[in-house]
Amino acid sequence: MCGFGWKYEIDKVDTFNCQDGQVLLYLRLSFYFKQEEKWSDPVYGYGGDFIIKKNKNGLVPNDEAFKMCLTDALGNAIKNIGVAGNIYRGLYDGSKYAKREQ
């Protein structure tokens, strides 16, 4: 659970207006993990997504943008400490089509 061994703080949130009307959201966070009773130095994570994006219907709001941006930033931070290392190196296929050893 968050707070019992790991936590994060959102450091910065920026939006950028694109010339075509789309709006980008960027987020930087500091991720901390606990080893024994001591919290780590910050491990930075960055995430981004569109708040307003263009599709076949024109410009539309993305109500999932902040959640997606936060998830992206958390994943970016924790991969730097080795979480899911085999997945990032392409050594794990967890799909339902992968062969399973029995």
CSV table of C-alpha atoms in Angstrom, one decimal:
chain,number,residue,atom,x,y,z
A,1,MET,CA,0.0,0.0,0.0
A,2,CYS,CA,1.1,3.5,-0.7
A,3,GLY,CA,2.7,5.0,2.4
A,4,PHE,CA,3.8,1.7,3.8
A,5,GLY,CA,7.1,1.2,1.9
A,6,TRP,CA,6.6,3.7,-1.0
A,7,LYS,CA,5.1,7.1,-1.6
A,8,TYR,CA,5.2,9.9,-4.1
A,9,GLU,CA,4.8,13.6,-4.3
A,10,ILE,CA,3.8,15.6,-7.4
A,11,ASP,CA,6.4,18.2,-7.9
A,12,LYS,CA,5.3,20.0,-11.1
A,13,VAL,CA,2.3,20.1,-13.5
A,14,ASP,CA,2.6,22.0,-16.8
A,15,THR,CA,0.2,22.4,-19.7
A,16,PHE,CA,1.3,23.4,-23.2
A,17,ASN,CA,-1.0,24.7,-25.9
A,18,CYS,CA,-0.3,23.3,-29.4
A,19,GLN,CA,-0.8,25.3,-32.5
A,20,ASP,CA,-3.5,22.8,-33.7
A,21,GLY,CA,-5.6,23.3,-30.5
A,22,GLN,CA,-4.5,20.3,-28.6
A,23,VAL,CA,-3.3,20.8,-25.1
A,24,LEU,CA,-0.5,18.7,-23.6
A,25,LEU,CA,-0.1,17.9,-19.9
A,26,TYR,CA,3.2,17.0,-18.3
A,27,LEU,CA,3.8,15.9,-14.7
A,28,ARG,CA,7.0,15.4,-12.7
A,29,LEU,CA,6.9,13.5,-9.5
A,30,SER,CA,9.3,12.3,-6.8
A,31,PHE,CA,9.0,8.7,-5.9
A,32,TYR,CA,10.3,7.4,-2.5
A,33,PHE,CA,10.8,3.9,-1.2
A,34,LYS,CA,11.6,2.7,2.3
A,35,GLN,CA,14.5,0.5,3.1
A,36,GLU,CA,14.5,-0.7,6.6
A,37,GLU,CA,13.3,2.5,8.4
A,38,LYS,CA,14.9,5.0,6.0
A,39,TRP,CA,13.2,6.8,3.1
A,40,SER,CA,15.2,6.9,-0.2
A,41,ASP,CA,16.3,10.0,-2.0
A,42,PRO,CA,13.8,11.1,-4.6
A,43,VAL,CA,13.6,9.1,-7.8
A,44,TYR,CA,12.1,11.3,-10.5
A,45,GLY,CA,9.4,10.2,-12.9
A,46,TYR,CA,7.9,12.1,-15.8
A,47,GLY,CA,4.6,11.5,-17.5
A,48,GLY,CA,2.6,13.2,-20.2
A,49,ASP,CA,-0.7,13.0,-22.1
A,50,PHE,CA,-3.2,15.2,-23.9
A,51,ILE,CA,-5.9,17.1,-22.0
A,52,ILE,CA,-7.5,18.2,-25.3
A,53,LYS,CA,-6.7,15.9,-28.2
A,54,LYS,CA,-7.6,15.8,-31.8
A,55,ASN,CA,-9.4,12.8,-33.3
A,56,LYS,CA,-11.7,12.2,-36.3
A,57,ASN,CA,-14.4,14.3,-34.5
A,58,GLY,CA,-12.2,17.3,-34.0
A,59,LEU,CA,-10.9,18.5,-30.6
A,60,VAL,CA,-12.2,16.5,-27.6
A,61,PRO,CA,-11.4,16.6,-23.9
A,62,ASN,CA,-9.6,13.7,-22.3
A,63,ASP,CA,-11.1,13.2,-18.8
A,64,GLU,CA,-8.5,10.5,-18.2
A,65,ALA,CA,-5.5,12.7,-18.9
A,66,PHE,CA,-4.4,13.3,-15.3
A,67,LYS,CA,-4.8,9.7,-14.3
A,68,MET,CA,-2.9,8.5,-17.3
A,69,CYS,CA,-0.2,11.1,-16.8
A,70,LEU,CA,0.3,10.1,-13.2
A,71,THR,CA,0.4,6.4,-14.1
A,72,ASP,CA,3.0,7.2,-16.8
A,73,ALA,CA,5.1,9.1,-14.3
A,74,LEU,CA,5.0,6.4,-11.6
A,75,GLY,CA,6.0,3.7,-14.1
A,76,ASN,CA,8.8,5.9,-15.4
A,77,ALA,CA,10.1,6.4,-11.8
A,78,ILE,CA,9.9,2.8,-10.6
A,79,LYS,CA,11.6,1.3,-13.7
A,80,ASN,CA,14.6,3.3,-12.6
A,81,ILE,CA,14.9,1.2,-9.5
A,82,GLY,CA,14.4,-2.1,-11.3
A,83,VAL,CA,10.7,-2.8,-10.8
A,84,ALA,CA,9.5,-5.0,-13.6
A,85,GLY,CA,13.0,-5.1,-15.1
A,86,ASN,CA,12.4,-8.2,-17.1
A,87,ILE,CA,9.4,-6.6,-18.8
A,88,TYR,CA,11.3,-3.5,-19.7
A,89,ARG,CA,14.2,-5.6,-21.1
A,90,GLY,CA,11.7,-7.6,-23.2
A,91,LEU,CA,12.4,-10.9,-21.3
A,92,TYR,CA,8.9,-11.5,-20.1
A,93,ASP,CA,5.8,-12.3,-22.1
A,94,GLY,CA,2.9,-12.3,-19.6
A,95,SER,CA,0.2,-12.5,-22.3
A,96,LYS,CA,-2.3,-15.3,-22.4
A,97,TYR,CA,-0.6,-16.6,-25.5
A,98,ALA,CA,2.8,-17.2,-23.9
A,99,LYS,CA,3.9,-20.7,-23.2
A,100,ARG,CA,3.7,-21.6,-19.6
A,101,GLU,CA,6.1,-24.0,-18.0
A,102,GLN,CA,4.4,-26.7,-16.0
